[in-house]
Coordinates of N, CA, C and O in Angstrom, one line a residue:
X1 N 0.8 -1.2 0.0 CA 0.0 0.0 0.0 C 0.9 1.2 0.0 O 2.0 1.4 0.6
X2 N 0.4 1.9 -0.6 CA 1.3 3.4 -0.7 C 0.3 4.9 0.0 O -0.7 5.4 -0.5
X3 N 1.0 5.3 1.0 CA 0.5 6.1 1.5 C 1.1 7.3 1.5 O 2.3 7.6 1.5
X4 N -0.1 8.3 1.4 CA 0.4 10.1 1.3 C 0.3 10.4 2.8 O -0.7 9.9 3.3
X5 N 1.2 11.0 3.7 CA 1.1 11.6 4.9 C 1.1 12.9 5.2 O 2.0 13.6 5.0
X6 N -0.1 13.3 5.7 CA -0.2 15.0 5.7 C 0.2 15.4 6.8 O 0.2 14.7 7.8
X7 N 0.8 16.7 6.9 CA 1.3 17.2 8.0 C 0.4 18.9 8.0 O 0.6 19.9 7.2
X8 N -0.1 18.9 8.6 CA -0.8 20.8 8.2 C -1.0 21.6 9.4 O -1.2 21.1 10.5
X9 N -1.1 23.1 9.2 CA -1.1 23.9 10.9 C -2.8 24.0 10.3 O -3.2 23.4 9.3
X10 N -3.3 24.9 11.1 CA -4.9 25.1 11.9 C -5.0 26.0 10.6 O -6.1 26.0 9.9
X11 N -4.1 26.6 10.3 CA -4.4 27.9 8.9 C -4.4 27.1 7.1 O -4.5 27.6 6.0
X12 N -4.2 26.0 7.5 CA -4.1 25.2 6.1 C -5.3 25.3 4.9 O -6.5 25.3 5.2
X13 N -4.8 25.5 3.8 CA -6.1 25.2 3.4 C -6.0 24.0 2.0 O -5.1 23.3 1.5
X14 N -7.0 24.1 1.9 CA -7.1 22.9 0.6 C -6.6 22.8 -0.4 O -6.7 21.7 -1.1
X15 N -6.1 23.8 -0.9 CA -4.9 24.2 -1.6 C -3.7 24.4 -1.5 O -2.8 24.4 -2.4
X16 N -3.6 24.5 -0.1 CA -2.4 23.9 0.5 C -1.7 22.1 0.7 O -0.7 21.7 0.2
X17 N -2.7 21.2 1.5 CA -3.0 20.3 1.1 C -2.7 19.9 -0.3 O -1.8 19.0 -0.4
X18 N -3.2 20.4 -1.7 CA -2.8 20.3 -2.9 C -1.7 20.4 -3.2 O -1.2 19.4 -3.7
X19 N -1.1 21.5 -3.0 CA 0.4 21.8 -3.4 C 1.5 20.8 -3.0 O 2.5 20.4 -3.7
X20 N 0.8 20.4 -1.3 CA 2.1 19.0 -0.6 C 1.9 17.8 -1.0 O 2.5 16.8 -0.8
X21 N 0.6 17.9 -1.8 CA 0.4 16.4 -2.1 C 0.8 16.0 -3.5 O 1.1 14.9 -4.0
X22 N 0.6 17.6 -4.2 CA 1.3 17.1 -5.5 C 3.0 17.4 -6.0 O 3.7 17.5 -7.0
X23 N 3.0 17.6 -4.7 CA 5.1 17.8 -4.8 C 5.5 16.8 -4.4 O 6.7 16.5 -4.7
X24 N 4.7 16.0 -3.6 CA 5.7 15.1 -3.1 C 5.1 13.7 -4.0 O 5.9 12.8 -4.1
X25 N 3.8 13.3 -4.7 CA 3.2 12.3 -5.0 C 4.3 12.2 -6.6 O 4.9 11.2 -7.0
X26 N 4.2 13.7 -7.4 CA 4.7 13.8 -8.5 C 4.0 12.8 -9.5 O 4.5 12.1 -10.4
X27 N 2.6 12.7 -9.2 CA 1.9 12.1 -10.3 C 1.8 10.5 -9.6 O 1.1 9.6 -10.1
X28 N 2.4 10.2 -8.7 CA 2.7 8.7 -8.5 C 1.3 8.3 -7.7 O 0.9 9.0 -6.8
X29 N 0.7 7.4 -8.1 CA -0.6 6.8 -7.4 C -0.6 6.5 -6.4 O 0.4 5.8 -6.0
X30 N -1.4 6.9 -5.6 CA -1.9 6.7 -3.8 C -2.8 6.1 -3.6 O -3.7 6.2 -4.3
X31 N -2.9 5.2 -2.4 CA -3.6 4.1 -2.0 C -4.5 5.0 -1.4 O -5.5 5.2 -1.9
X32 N -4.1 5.5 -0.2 CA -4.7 6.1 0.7 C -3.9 7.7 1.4 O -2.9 8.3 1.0
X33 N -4.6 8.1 2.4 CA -4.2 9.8 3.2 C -4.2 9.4 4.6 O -5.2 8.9 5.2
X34 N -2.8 9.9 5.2 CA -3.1 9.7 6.1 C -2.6 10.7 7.1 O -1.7 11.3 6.6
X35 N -2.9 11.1 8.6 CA -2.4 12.2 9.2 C -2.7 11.7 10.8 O -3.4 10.8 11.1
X36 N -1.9 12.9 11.6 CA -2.2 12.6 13.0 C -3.6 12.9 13.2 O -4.2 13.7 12.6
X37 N -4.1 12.0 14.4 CA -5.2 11.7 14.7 C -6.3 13.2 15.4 O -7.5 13.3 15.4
X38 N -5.3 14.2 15.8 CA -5.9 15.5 16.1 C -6.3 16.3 15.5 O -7.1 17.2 15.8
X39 N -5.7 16.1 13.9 CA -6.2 16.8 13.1 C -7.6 16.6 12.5 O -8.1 17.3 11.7
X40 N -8.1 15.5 12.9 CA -9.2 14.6 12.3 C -10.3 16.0 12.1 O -10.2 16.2 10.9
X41 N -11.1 16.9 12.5 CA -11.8 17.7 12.7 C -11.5 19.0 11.4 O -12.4 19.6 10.8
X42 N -9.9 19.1 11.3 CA -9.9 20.1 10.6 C -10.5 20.4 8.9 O -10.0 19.6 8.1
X43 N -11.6 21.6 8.4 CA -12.5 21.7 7.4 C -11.7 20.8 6.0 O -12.3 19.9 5.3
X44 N -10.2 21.4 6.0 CA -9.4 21.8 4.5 C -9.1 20.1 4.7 O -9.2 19.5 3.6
X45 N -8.8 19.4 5.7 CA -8.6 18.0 5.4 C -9.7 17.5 4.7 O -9.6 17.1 3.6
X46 N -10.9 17.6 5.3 CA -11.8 16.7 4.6 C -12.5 16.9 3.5 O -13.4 16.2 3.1
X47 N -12.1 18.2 2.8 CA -12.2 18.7 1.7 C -11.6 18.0 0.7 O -12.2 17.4 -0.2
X48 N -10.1 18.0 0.9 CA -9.4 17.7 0.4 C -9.5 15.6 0.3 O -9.2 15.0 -0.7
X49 N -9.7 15.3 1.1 CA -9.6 13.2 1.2 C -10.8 13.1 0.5 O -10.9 12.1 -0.2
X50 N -12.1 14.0 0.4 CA -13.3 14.1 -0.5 C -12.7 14.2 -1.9 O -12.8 13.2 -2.7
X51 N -11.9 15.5 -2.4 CA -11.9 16.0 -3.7 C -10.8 14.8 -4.2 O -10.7 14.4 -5.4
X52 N -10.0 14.2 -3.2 CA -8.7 12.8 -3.9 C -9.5 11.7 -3.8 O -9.3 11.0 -4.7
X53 N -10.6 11.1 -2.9 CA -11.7 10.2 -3.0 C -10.8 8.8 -2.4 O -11.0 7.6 -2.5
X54 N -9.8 9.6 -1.9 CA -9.1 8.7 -1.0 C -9.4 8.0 0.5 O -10.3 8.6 1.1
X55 N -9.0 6.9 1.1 CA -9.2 7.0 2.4 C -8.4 7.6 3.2 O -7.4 8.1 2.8
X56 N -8.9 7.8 4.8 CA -8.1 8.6 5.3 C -8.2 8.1 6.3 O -9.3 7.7 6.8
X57 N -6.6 7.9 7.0 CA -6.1 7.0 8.3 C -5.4 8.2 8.9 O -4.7 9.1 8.4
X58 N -6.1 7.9 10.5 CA -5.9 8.8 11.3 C -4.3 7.8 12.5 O -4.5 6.6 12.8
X59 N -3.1 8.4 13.0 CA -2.3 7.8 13.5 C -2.5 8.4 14.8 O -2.6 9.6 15.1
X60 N -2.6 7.2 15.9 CA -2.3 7.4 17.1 C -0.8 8.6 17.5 O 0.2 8.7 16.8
X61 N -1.0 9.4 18.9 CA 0.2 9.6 18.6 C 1.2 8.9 19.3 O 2.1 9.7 19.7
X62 N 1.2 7.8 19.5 CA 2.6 6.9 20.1 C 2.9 6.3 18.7 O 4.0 6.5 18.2
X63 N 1.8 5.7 17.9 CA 2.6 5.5 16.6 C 3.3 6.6 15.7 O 4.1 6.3 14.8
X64 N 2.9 7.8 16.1 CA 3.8 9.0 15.2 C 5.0 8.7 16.0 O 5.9 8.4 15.2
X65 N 5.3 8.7 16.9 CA 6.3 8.9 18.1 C 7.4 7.9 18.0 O 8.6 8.0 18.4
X66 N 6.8 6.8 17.4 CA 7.8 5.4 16.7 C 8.1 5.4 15.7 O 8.7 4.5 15.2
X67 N 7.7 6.7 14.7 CA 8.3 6.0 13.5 C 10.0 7.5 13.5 O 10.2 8.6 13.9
X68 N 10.6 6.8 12.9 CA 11.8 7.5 12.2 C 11.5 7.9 11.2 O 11.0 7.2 10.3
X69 N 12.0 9.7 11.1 CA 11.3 10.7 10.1 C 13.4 10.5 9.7 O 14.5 10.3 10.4
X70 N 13.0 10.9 7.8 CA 14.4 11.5 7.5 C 14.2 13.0 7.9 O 15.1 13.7 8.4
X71 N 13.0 13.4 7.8 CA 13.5 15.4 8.4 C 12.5 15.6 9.8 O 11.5 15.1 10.3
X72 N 13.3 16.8 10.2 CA 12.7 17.0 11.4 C 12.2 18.6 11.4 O 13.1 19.5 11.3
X73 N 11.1 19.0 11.6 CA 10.7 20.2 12.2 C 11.1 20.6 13.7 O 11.2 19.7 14.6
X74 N 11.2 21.5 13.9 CA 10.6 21.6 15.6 C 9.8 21.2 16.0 O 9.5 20.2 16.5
X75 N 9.2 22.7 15.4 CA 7.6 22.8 15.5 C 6.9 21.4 15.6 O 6.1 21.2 16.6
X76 N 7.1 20.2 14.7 CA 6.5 18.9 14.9 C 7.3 18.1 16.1 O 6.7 17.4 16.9
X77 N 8.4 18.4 16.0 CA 8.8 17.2 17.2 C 8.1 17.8 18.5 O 7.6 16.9 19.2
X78 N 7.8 19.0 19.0 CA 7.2 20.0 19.9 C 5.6 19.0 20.4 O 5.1 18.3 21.3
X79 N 5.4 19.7 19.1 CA 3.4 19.4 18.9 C 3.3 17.6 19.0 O 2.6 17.1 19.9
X80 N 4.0 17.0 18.1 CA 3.6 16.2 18.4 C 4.3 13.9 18.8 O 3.9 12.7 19.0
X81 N 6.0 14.8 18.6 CA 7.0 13.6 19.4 C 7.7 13.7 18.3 O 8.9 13.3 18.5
X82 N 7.6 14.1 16.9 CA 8.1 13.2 15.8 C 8.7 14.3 14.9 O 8.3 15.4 14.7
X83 N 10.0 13.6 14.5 CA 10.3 15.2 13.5 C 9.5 15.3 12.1 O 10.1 16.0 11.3
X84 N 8.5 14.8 11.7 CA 7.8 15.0 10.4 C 6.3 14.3 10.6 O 6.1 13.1 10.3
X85 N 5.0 15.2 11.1 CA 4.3 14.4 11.4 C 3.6 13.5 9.7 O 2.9 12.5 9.6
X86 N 4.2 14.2 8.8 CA 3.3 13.8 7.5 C 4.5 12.4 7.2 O 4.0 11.3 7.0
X87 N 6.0 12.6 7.0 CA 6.6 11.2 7.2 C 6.0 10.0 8.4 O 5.7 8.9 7.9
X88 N 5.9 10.2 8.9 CA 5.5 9.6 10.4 C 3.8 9.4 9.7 O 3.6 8.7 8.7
X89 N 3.3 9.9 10.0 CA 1.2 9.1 9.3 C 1.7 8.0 8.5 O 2.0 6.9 8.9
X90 N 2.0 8.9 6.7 CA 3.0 7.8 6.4 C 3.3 6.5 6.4 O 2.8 5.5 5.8
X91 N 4.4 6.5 7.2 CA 4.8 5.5 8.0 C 4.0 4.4 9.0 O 4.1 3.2 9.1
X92 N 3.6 5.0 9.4 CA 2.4 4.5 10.5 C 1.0 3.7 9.8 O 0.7 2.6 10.2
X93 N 0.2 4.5 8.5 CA -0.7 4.1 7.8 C -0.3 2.9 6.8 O -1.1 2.0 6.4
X94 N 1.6 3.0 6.3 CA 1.4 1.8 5.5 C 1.5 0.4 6.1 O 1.5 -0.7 5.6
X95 N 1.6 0.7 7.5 CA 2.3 -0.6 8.2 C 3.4 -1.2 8.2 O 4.4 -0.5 7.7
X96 N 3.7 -2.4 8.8 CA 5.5 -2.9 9.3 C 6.2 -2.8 8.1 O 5.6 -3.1 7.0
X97 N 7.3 -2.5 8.2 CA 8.1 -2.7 6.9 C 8.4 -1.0 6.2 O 9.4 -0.5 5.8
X98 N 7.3 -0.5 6.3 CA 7.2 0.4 5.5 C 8.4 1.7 5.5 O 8.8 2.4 6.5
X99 N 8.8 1.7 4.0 CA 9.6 3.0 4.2 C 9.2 4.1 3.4 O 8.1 4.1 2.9
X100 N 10.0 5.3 3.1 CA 9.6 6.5 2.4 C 10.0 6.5 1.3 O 11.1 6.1 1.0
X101 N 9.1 6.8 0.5 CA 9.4 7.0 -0.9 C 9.6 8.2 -1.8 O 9.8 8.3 -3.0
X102 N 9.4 9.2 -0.8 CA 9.4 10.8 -0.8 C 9.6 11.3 0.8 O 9.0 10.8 1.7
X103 N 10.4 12.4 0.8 CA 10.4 12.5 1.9 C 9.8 13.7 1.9 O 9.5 14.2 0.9
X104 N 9.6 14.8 3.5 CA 8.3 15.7 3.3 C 8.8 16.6 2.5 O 9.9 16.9 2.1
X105 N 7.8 17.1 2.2 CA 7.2 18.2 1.2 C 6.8 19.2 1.3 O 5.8 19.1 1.9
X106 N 7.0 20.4 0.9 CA 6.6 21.8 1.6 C 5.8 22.8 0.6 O 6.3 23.4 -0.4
X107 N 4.1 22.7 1.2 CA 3.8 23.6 0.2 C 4.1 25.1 0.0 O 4.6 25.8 1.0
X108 N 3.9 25.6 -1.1 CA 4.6 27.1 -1.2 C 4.5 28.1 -0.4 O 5.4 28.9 -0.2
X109 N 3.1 28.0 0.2 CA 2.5 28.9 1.1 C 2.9 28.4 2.8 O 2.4 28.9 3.8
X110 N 3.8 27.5 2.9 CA 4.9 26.3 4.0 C 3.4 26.5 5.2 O 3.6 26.9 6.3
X111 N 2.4 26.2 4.9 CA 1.0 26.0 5.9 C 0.9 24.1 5.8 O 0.6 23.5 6.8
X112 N 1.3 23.4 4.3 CA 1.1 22.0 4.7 C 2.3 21.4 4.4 O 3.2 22.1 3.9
X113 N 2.5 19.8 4.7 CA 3.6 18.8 4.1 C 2.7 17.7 3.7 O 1.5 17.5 3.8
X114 N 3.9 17.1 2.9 CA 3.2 15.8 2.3 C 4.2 14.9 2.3 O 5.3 15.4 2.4
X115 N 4.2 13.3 2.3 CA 5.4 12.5 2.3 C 4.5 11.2 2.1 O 3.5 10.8 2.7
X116 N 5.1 10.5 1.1 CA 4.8 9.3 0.8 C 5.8 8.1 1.3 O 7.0 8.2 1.1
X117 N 4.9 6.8 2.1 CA 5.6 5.6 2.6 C 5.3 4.8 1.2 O 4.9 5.4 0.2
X118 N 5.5 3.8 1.3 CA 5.3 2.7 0.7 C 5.4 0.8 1.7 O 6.4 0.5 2.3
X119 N 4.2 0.0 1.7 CA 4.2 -0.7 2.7 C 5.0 -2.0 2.8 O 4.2 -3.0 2.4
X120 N 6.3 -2.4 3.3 CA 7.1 -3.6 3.5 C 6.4 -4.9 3.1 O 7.0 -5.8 2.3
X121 N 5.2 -5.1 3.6 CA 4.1 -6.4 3.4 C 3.2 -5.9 2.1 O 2.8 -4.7 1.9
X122 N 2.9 -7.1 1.3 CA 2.0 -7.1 0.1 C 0.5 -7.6 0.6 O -0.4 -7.7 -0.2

């Protein structure tokens, strides 16, 4: 399974979202979307997992907190244990095995990330 992992602040919008999903996907097909579990509420996500018609996997955060990011924010290790919360979903949504196939991504307006895993088990 190949998963897109979002990373976004409170000000994100759906076009933001867009921008990290298509810098980091680069056209490459996605299984599914996935992001930390607090975000679950916010408008521009579920705009956005509507308009890609994807599913969307929400990550505990002890599984953000286990996975090994190649980049690290502060601001994310701060908020939420991990230096890339969108590596880390990611990671977390494709399951054991899984590694990155893009690492994060920054949209123009640097409000979202995006980072694609790919999953170890078929």
């Amino acid at each position: 399974m190949i998963v897109a992992g979002l990373g976004f602040s409170s000000t994100a919008t759906c076009a933001s979202l867009r921008a990290a999903f298509d810098r980091a996907t680069a056209g490459q097909a996605v299984d599914a979307l996935a992001t930390a579990a607090d975000k679950a509420g916010h408008p521009a996500l579920a705009e956005f997992a509507a308009a890609c018609a994807l599913p969307l996997h929400f990550a505990d955060p002890a599984d953000l907190a286990g996975q090994r990011t190649l980049t690290c924010s502060a601001r994310s290790r701060a908020s939420h244990g991990t230096g890339s919360v969108a590596e880390a979903s990611a990671l977390a949504a494709a399951g054991p095995g899984a590694r990155l196939i893009s690492p994060r991504q920054i949209s123009d307006d640097r409000l979202a990330t995006c980072a694609v895993a790919i999953g170890g088990q078929t």
